[in-house]
Structure formats: C-alpha cells, structure tokens
Amino acid sequence: MLIPHDTKFALDMVVDLVNTAPEHDRADGLADIAALNEFVSAHRISDVSRLGTRDLRAVQGVRDRFSEIFAAPETRVAAELLNELVASAGTTPQLTDHDGYDWHVHYFAPGASVADHVAADGGMALAFIVVAGERERLRRCEAPDCGRAFVDLSRNRSRRYCDSRTCGNRLHVAAYRARRREAAG
C-alpha cells in the first residue's frame, strides 16, 4: 500500500493520540496543557498558537472519536464516524510545501484550532485507509496486557502487536520458554 509522507505522519499522529488515552492501567498521557504542548511539538503540528484548557479538552474529545473509529464494528460505522469528525473540523484542503517538506495537502482551515487541525488531517488519513478497502489495518495490539492502537502497514497485513512496548518479542519469548519447559518436562 503506497502512502504519501503526509498521510503517514497523520496516521502516526492519530495512533499516538489514541494511545494517550487512560486504558489498561495506563495514566492519561494527555492530562494537562504541558502534555498537549509536548504532543504538538513531537508531531510538528504547524500553525498552532498558544494552547489552553479549551484546546486540551477539545483534543481529548478528538482522541475519543478516533478511538471509536478504531473500535468500529464495521466499515460503514467507521465511515459515518469519520464523516462526522471531518465535517465538524471544517476541512479546507490546500496544497502546501513548508518546513522542508515537499508538496502535500493540509485539510485544516488556516488559523484552525489544534483540535480541528488534528481532526481534519488525522481524519482524512484514516479516510484514505477506509477508501482503499484497508480498514482492517486499524488495529489494537493483541498482547493481553496492552491493547494499544496501531496501523498495520505491513505488506501482508500480519502485524498483531504494537511497536511501543515490544509486545511481540515478550510474547514470543514467553511462548519459546513455555515450549522449552514442556519439552524438558
């Protein structure tokens, strides 16, 4: 699946945002304005002014909506959720080349809030995945103690675990040790 650089950046941003949610005994990774500023900086979200409590609450709301899209039971439901999210962000597609990046599309309106920026760019990136018939690539880690979101961009759609906690390695090592114990016993 060929994905342009701007869409890949937006997908990474969506995944990282969803994974800030307080789930599976994890604290909220977006609990305060400092965390929001760090998120904006880490993802090089452009055209963002001073952030406040209203921005924090709005981005947390977008995070919840992205989580619903990952959990959607079928494509039609995911598409409806994406349509609502992108429409509420007031998308205004425009070509741009800034900060050393080649031409790409921003979907947020100039001067948009950080929440609308994230909703528009992230929502459109997820929409491209759905339009390509690849919604099953929006996954949750299958490790029993994890459940973090990820987008499976592997060629054969075979990823089962996230990258963030080396879940796959932990489970493969545990399975190997169990087989060794069984063989020895």
XYZ file of N, CA and C in Angstrom:
555
model
N 0.853 -1.174 0.000
C 0.000 0.000 0.000
C 0.899 1.237 0.000
N 0.772 2.063 -1.005
C 1.559 3.278 -1.136
C 0.882 4.403 -0.367
N 1.607 4.953 0.606
C 1.060 6.015 1.439
C 1.995 7.217 1.365
N 1.497 8.388 0.964
C 2.340 9.582 0.916
C 2.841 9.967 2.317
N 3.949 10.699 2.360
C 4.563 11.043 3.642
C 3.622 11.797 4.571
N 2.810 12.701 4.050
C 1.930 13.470 4.921
C 0.844 12.588 5.540
N 0.371 11.618 4.783
C -0.637 10.692 5.318
C -0.013 9.800 6.386
N 1.202 9.341 6.164
C 1.909 8.515 7.157
C 2.117 9.306 8.446
N 2.540 10.571 8.331
C 2.708 11.410 9.522
C 1.385 11.554 10.259
N 0.310 11.774 9.517
C -1.007 11.939 10.146
C -1.459 10.644 10.816
N -1.216 9.494 10.177
C -1.578 8.212 10.794
C -0.787 7.996 12.086
N 0.504 8.321 12.052
C 1.323 8.191 13.267
C 0.787 9.092 14.372
N 0.375 10.302 14.003
C -0.174 11.241 14.977
C -1.465 10.683 15.592
N -2.342 10.136 14.747
C -3.603 9.568 15.241
C -3.321 8.435 16.216
N -2.436 7.531 15.837
C -2.110 6.391 16.699
C -1.538 6.873 18.030
N -0.601 7.809 17.968
C -0.017 8.324 19.201
C -1.063 9.022 20.059
N -1.981 9.742 19.425
C -3.044 10.404 20.177
C -3.955 9.380 20.844
N -4.401 8.393 20.097
C -5.271 7.352 20.665
C -4.570 6.654 21.833
N -3.274 6.449 21.700
C -2.530 5.739 22.743
C -2.219 6.590 23.973
N -2.644 7.861 23.971
C -2.521 8.663 25.196
C -3.707 8.431 26.130
N -4.735 7.753 25.651
C -5.947 7.538 26.456
C -5.636 6.668 27.674
N -6.293 6.978 28.795
C -6.084 6.179 30.012
C -6.821 4.839 29.928
N -6.112 3.820 29.420
C -6.696 2.486 29.261
C -5.736 1.443 29.812
N -6.248 0.289 30.165
C -5.422 -0.841 30.593
C -4.404 -0.413 31.646
N -4.846 0.247 32.691
C -3.991 0.695 33.795
C -2.960 1.732 33.391
N -3.145 2.398 32.253
C -2.255 3.484 31.827
C -2.861 4.806 32.259
N -2.004 5.693 32.720
C -2.456 7.041 33.064
C -2.731 7.812 31.779
N -3.482 8.874 31.891
C -3.782 9.718 30.739
C -2.497 10.398 30.283
N -2.074 10.115 29.060
C -0.869 10.711 28.508
C -1.087 12.109 27.965
N -2.311 12.595 28.068
C -2.654 13.935 27.607
C -3.494 14.598 28.700
N -2.941 14.587 29.904
C -3.696 15.025 31.074
C -3.635 16.526 31.324
N -2.658 17.212 30.728
C -2.524 18.641 31.012
C -1.992 19.379 29.781
N -1.938 20.688 29.896
C -1.512 21.522 28.768
C -0.059 21.251 28.406
N 0.785 20.960 29.392
C 2.193 20.643 29.097
C 2.282 19.404 28.209
N 1.470 18.394 28.488
C 1.463 17.172 27.667
C 0.958 17.483 26.260
N -0.033 18.364 26.157
C -0.543 18.752 24.843
C 0.538 19.500 24.055
N 1.235 20.418 24.718
C 2.334 21.132 24.057
C 3.405 20.164 23.569
N 3.717 19.167 24.382
C 4.709 18.157 24.003
C 4.219 17.345 22.794
N 2.951 16.981 22.795
C 2.365 16.240 21.679
C 2.438 17.063 20.390
N 2.064 18.326 20.474
C 2.092 19.222 19.312
C 3.515 19.358 18.786
N 4.455 19.507 19.683
C 5.861 19.642 19.292
C 6.396 18.346 18.681
N 6.104 17.220 19.319
C 6.603 15.926 18.846
C 6.087 15.605 17.442
N 4.886 16.047 17.141
C 4.279 15.742 15.841
C 4.382 16.906 14.861
N 5.143 17.911 15.245
C 5.390 19.072 14.377
C 4.094 19.618 13.781
N 3.099 19.754 14.629
C 1.818 20.282 14.183
C 2.000 21.779 13.964
N 1.834 22.200 12.724
C 2.128 23.587 12.351
C 0.933 24.498 12.586
N 1.225 25.785 12.597
C 0.196 26.813 12.675
C -0.661 26.684 13.929
N 0.001 26.430 15.075
C -0.706 26.297 16.345
C -0.284 27.446 17.246
N -1.261 28.165 17.768
C -0.965 29.265 18.677
C -0.897 28.746 20.115
N -0.874 29.657 21.040
C -0.806 29.297 22.461
C -1.981 28.389 22.823
N -1.667 27.329 23.558
C -2.690 26.336 23.896
C -3.217 26.554 25.307
N -4.501 26.269 25.475
C -5.136 26.429 26.775
C -5.989 25.223 27.130
N -6.715 25.358 28.206
C -7.560 24.266 28.706
C -8.624 23.873 27.687
N -9.180 24.840 26.996
C -10.197 24.549 25.975
C -9.600 23.674 24.870
N -8.361 23.974 24.463
C -7.682 23.161 23.440
C -7.459 21.741 23.943
N -7.034 21.631 25.187
C -6.785 20.304 25.775
C -8.058 19.463 25.752
N -9.153 20.030 26.217
C -10.428 19.280 26.249
C -10.882 18.915 24.829
N -10.699 19.828 23.894
C -11.119 19.565 22.516
C -10.284 18.443 21.896
N -8.973 18.441 22.128
C -8.119 17.378 21.578
C -8.441 16.049 22.252
N -8.733 16.064 23.544
C -9.148 14.830 24.214
C -10.447 14.303 23.601
N -11.351 15.186 23.217
C -12.582 14.775 22.539
C -12.307 14.154 21.171
N -11.362 14.746 20.434
C -10.970 14.176 19.136
C -10.354 12.799 19.357
N -9.539 12.677 20.397
C -8.930 11.374 20.733
C -10.013 10.323 20.957
N -11.057 10.681 21.670
C -12.151 9.735 21.923
C -12.847 9.333 20.622
N -12.996 10.274 19.724
C -13.648 9.970 18.442
C -12.767 9.066 17.583
N -11.446 9.306 17.584
C -10.538 8.405 16.859
C -10.602 7.003 17.462
N -10.682 6.911 18.779
C -10.783 5.600 19.433
C -12.040 4.863 18.981
N -13.137 5.593 18.842
C -14.379 4.987 18.352
C -14.201 4.448 16.933
N -13.457 5.161 16.110
C -13.225 4.726 14.728
C -12.417 3.429 14.720
N -11.391 3.343 15.568
C -10.608 2.106 15.658
C -11.477 0.950 16.142
N -12.451 1.230 16.987
C -13.302 0.187 17.560
C -14.553 -0.098 16.742
N -14.766 0.632 15.669
C -15.992 0.470 14.876
C -16.154 -0.983 14.435
N -17.363 -1.527 14.596
C -17.580 -2.939 14.276
C -17.606 -3.242 12.776
N -17.820 -2.214 11.961
C -17.860 -2.431 10.506
C -17.469 -1.144 9.798
N -17.144 -1.266 8.540
C -16.661 -0.135 7.754
C -17.687 0.981 7.656
N -18.942 0.644 7.487
C -19.976 1.678 7.367
C -20.012 2.547 8.621
N -19.884 1.947 9.771
C -19.878 2.712 11.032
C -18.633 3.592 11.098
N -17.479 3.040 10.741
C -16.241 3.825 10.724
C -16.369 5.007 9.771
N -16.955 4.781 8.603
C -17.117 5.847 7.614
C -18.036 6.945 8.139
N -19.119 6.575 8.791
C -20.028 7.578 9.352
C -19.327 8.412 10.417
N -18.558 7.735 11.290
C -17.815 8.448 12.334
C -16.777 9.386 11.723
N -16.080 8.914 10.695
C -15.091 9.758 10.018
C -15.751 10.952 9.340
N -16.870 10.725 8.678
C -17.575 11.828 8.024
C -17.967 12.905 9.032
N -18.489 12.497 10.177
C -18.884 13.451 11.220
C -17.665 14.216 11.736
N -16.587 13.505 11.987
C -15.381 14.125 12.532
C -14.784 15.138 11.556
N -14.629 14.740 10.308
C -14.014 15.609 9.308
C -14.914 16.817 9.031
N -16.218 16.611 8.974
C -17.139 17.727 8.736
C -17.105 18.714 9.900
N -17.050 18.200 11.122
C -17.032 19.093 12.286
C -15.746 19.905 12.374
N -14.688 19.425 11.732
C -13.409 20.139 11.750
C -13.359 21.243 10.701
N -14.362 21.325 9.841
C -14.394 22.369 8.819
C -13.226 22.259 7.857
N -13.091 21.112 7.252
C -11.948 20.869 6.368
C -11.901 21.852 5.208
N -10.682 22.240 4.888
C -10.404 23.146 3.778
C -9.110 22.676 3.131
N -9.175 21.699 2.223
C -7.943 21.172 1.628
C -7.147 22.253 0.909
N -5.832 22.237 1.145
C -4.957 23.178 0.462
C -3.563 22.584 0.312
N -2.974 22.787 -0.854
C -1.612 22.318 -1.115
C -0.616 23.249 -0.438
N 0.442 22.665 0.116
C 1.462 23.462 0.780
C 2.811 22.752 0.721
N 3.877 23.517 0.812
C 5.228 22.959 0.934
C 5.965 23.836 1.947
N 6.091 23.360 3.143
C 6.689 24.156 4.214
C 7.653 23.304 5.028
N 8.474 23.985 5.783
C 9.396 23.349 6.729
C 10.221 22.225 6.114
N 10.598 22.372 4.854
C 11.441 21.377 4.202
C 10.705 20.169 3.652
N 9.388 20.154 3.763
C 8.610 19.046 3.213
C 8.191 19.382 1.786
N 8.143 18.364 0.950
C 7.676 18.549 -0.415
C 6.177 18.846 -0.388
N 5.584 19.018 -1.540
C 4.156 19.330 -1.632
C 3.320 18.258 -0.940
N 2.365 18.733 -0.182
C 1.419 17.855 0.496
C 0.135 18.637 0.758
N -0.861 17.954 1.252
C -2.162 18.580 1.472
C -2.413 18.728 2.963
N -2.821 19.933 3.357
C -3.360 20.159 4.698
C -4.873 20.221 4.536
N -5.566 19.631 5.459
C -7.022 19.597 5.370
C -7.694 20.553 6.339
N -6.914 21.178 7.211
C -7.485 22.111 8.173
C -7.473 23.521 7.598
N -8.416 24.329 8.027
C -8.501 25.710 7.557
C -7.390 26.538 8.202
N -6.888 27.536 7.504
C -5.882 28.415 8.120
C -6.423 29.009 9.422
N -5.590 28.985 10.449
C -6.000 29.507 11.749
C -6.882 28.570 12.551
N -7.044 27.328 12.105
C -7.894 26.362 12.819
C -7.312 26.045 14.186
N -8.170 25.646 15.099
C -7.704 25.214 16.418
C -6.884 23.946 16.270
N -6.108 23.639 17.277
C -5.300 22.420 17.218
C -6.199 21.189 17.108
N -7.350 21.202 17.762
C -8.270 20.061 17.688
C -8.804 19.882 16.272
N -9.177 20.987 15.618
C -9.663 20.885 14.244
C -8.551 20.457 13.300
N -7.338 20.944 13.560
C -6.179 20.547 12.758
C -5.978 19.028 12.848
N -5.950 18.503 14.063
C -5.748 17.065 14.285
C -6.907 16.264 13.706
N -8.125 16.733 13.923
C -9.312 16.020 13.423
C -9.329 15.984 11.897
N -9.008 17.109 11.267
C -9.062 17.168 9.799
C -7.959 16.328 9.171
N -6.705 16.564 9.548
C -5.598 15.816 8.935
C -5.643 14.333 9.319
N -5.869 14.051 10.590
C -5.946 12.653 11.025
C -7.159 11.938 10.472
N -8.282 12.637 10.448
C -9.497 12.038 9.903
C -9.371 11.709 8.434
N -8.761 12.594 7.679
C -8.569 12.333 6.248
C -7.591 11.181 6.024
N -6.550 11.090 6.840
C -5.608 9.965 6.715
C -6.330 8.644 6.956
N -7.181 8.600 7.984
C -7.960 7.382 8.241
C -8.959 7.132 7.111
N -9.521 8.203 6.570
C -10.468 8.056 5.456
C -9.795 7.410 4.249
N -8.541 7.781 3.978
C -7.825 7.170 2.852
C -7.657 5.669 3.072
N -7.426 5.260 4.308
C -7.300 3.827 4.623
C -8.633 3.131 4.366
N -9.722 3.738 4.791
C -11.051 3.148 4.583
C -11.382 3.085 3.097
N -11.128 4.161 2.360
C -11.426 4.208 0.926
C -10.630 3.143 0.172
N -9.425 2.863 0.622
C -8.588 1.851 -0.025
C -9.046 0.429 0.313
N -10.101 0.304 1.114
C -10.594 -1.024 1.497
C -9.691 -1.703 2.509
N -8.993 -0.906 3.312
C -7.993 -1.440 4.234
C -8.308 -1.136 5.700
N -9.576 -0.976 6.041
C -9.939 -0.621 7.419
C -9.418 -1.629 8.431
N -9.266 -2.895 8.014
C -8.780 -3.906 8.950
C -7.341 -3.631 9.389
N -6.680 -2.687 8.746
C -5.326 -2.300 9.168
C -5.345 -1.449 10.436
N -6.496 -0.912 10.800
C -6.633 -0.149 12.045
C -6.848 -1.161 13.159
N -5.831 -1.370 13.962
C -5.856 -2.484 14.914
C -5.500 -2.055 16.325
N -5.729 -2.989 17.215
C -5.292 -2.894 18.612
C -4.333 -4.044 18.862
N -3.309 -3.796 19.658
C -2.318 -4.818 19.994
C -3.014 -6.004 20.648
N -2.614 -7.207 20.246
C -3.234 -8.418 20.773
C -2.577 -8.935 22.039
N -1.536 -8.266 22.520
C -0.930 -8.678 23.793
C -1.970 -8.506 24.889
N -2.100 -9.493 25.777
C -3.172 -9.452 26.769
C -3.133 -8.237 27.696
N -1.967 -7.674 27.924
C -1.841 -6.554 28.848
C -1.616 -5.218 28.144
N -1.947 -5.138 26.859
C -1.620 -3.924 26.108
C -2.853 -3.261 25.507
N -3.229 -3.626 24.298
C -4.387 -3.026 23.638
C -4.124 -1.685 22.980
N -2.845 -1.298 22.813
C -2.522 -0.032 22.160
C -2.921 -0.084 20.682
N -3.282 1.072 20.146
C -3.673 1.179 18.741
C -2.437 1.188 17.852
N -2.595 0.704 16.632
C -1.571 0.839 15.603
C -2.221 0.661 14.243
N -1.524 1.118 13.212
C -1.967 0.910 11.835
C -0.996 -0.089 11.231
N -1.522 -1.234 10.828
C -0.693 -2.295 10.252
C -0.384 -1.955 8.801
N 0.826 -1.471 8.579
C 1.239 -1.128 7.224
C 2.138 -2.202 6.628
N 2.136 -3.396 7.240
C 2.934 -4.489 6.685
C 2.333 -4.926 5.357
N 3.164 -5.458 4.524
C 2.726 -5.847 3.183
C 1.591 -6.874 3.248
N 1.692 -7.837 4.134
C 0.694 -8.910 4.171
C -0.336 -8.755 5.298
N -0.410 -7.579 5.888
C -1.397 -7.298 6.943
C -1.321 -8.293 8.096
N -0.126 -8.629 8.523
C 0.024 -9.705 9.507
C 0.434 -9.245 10.899
N 0.649 -7.952 11.099
C 1.055 -7.483 12.425
C -0.045 -7.736 13.438
N 0.358 -8.223 14.594
C -0.591 -8.472 15.667
C -0.287 -7.656 16.910
N 0.925 -7.100 16.971
C 1.372 -6.410 18.173
C 1.894 -5.019 17.839
N 1.779 -4.123 18.788
C 2.294 -2.767 18.611
C 3.821 -2.770 18.697
N 4.404 -1.650 18.360
C 5.860 -1.496 18.442
C 6.293 -0.869 19.760
N 5.397 -0.192 20.410
C 5.776 0.682 21.511
C 6.280 -0.046 22.756
N 5.871 -1.265 22.984
C 6.253 -1.942 24.214
C 6.930 -3.277 23.938
N 7.364 -3.503 22.753
C 7.957 -4.779 22.341
C 7.077 -5.958 22.741
N 5.800 -5.788 22.585
C 4.826 -6.828 22.967
C 5.075 -8.129 22.215
N 5.313 -8.045 20.921
C 5.541 -9.252 20.126
C 6.738 -10.033 20.649
N 7.828 -9.338 20.922
C 9.020 -10.014 21.440
C 8.746 -10.676 22.780
N 8.077 -9.961 23.679
C 7.774 -10.531 25.000
C 6.961 -11.810 24.879
N 5.927 -11.787 24.027
C 5.062 -12.954 23.892
C 5.759 -14.108 23.174
N 6.603 -13.789 22.187
C 7.346 -14.850 21.506
C 8.358 -15.498 22.444
N 9.028 -14.715 23.267
C 9.975 -15.269 24.237
C 9.229 -16.126 25.262
N 8.091 -15.659 25.728
C 7.308 -16.438 26.694
C 6.849 -17.762 26.077
N 6.415 -17.743 24.822
C 5.984 -18.972 24.151
C 7.162 -19.927 23.966
N 8.319 -19.385 23.609
C 9.525 -20.204 23.439
C 9.896 -20.867 24.760
N 9.898 -20.103 25.836
C 10.241 -20.660 27.152
C 9.232 -21.727 27.580
N 7.961 -21.492 27.278
C 6.940 -22.491 27.621
C 7.168 -23.777 26.842
N 7.513 -23.662 25.551
C 7.801 -24.863 24.749
C 9.026 -25.583 25.298
N 10.025 -24.860 25.712
C 11.245 -25.480 26.271
C 10.935 -26.202 27.571
N 10.131 -25.576 28.431
C 9.747 -26.224 29.693
C 8.960 -27.497 29.410
N 8.044 -27.417 28.454
C 7.216 -28.582 28.105
C 8.083 -29.698 27.545
N 9.035 -29.366 26.696
C 9.919 -30.368 26.104
C 10.829 -30.993 27.164
N 11.259 -30.207 28.120
C 12.149 -30.697 29.175
C 11.389 -31.550 30.195
N 10.118 -31.236 30.369
C 9.320 -31.912 31.400
C 8.679 -33.121 30.852
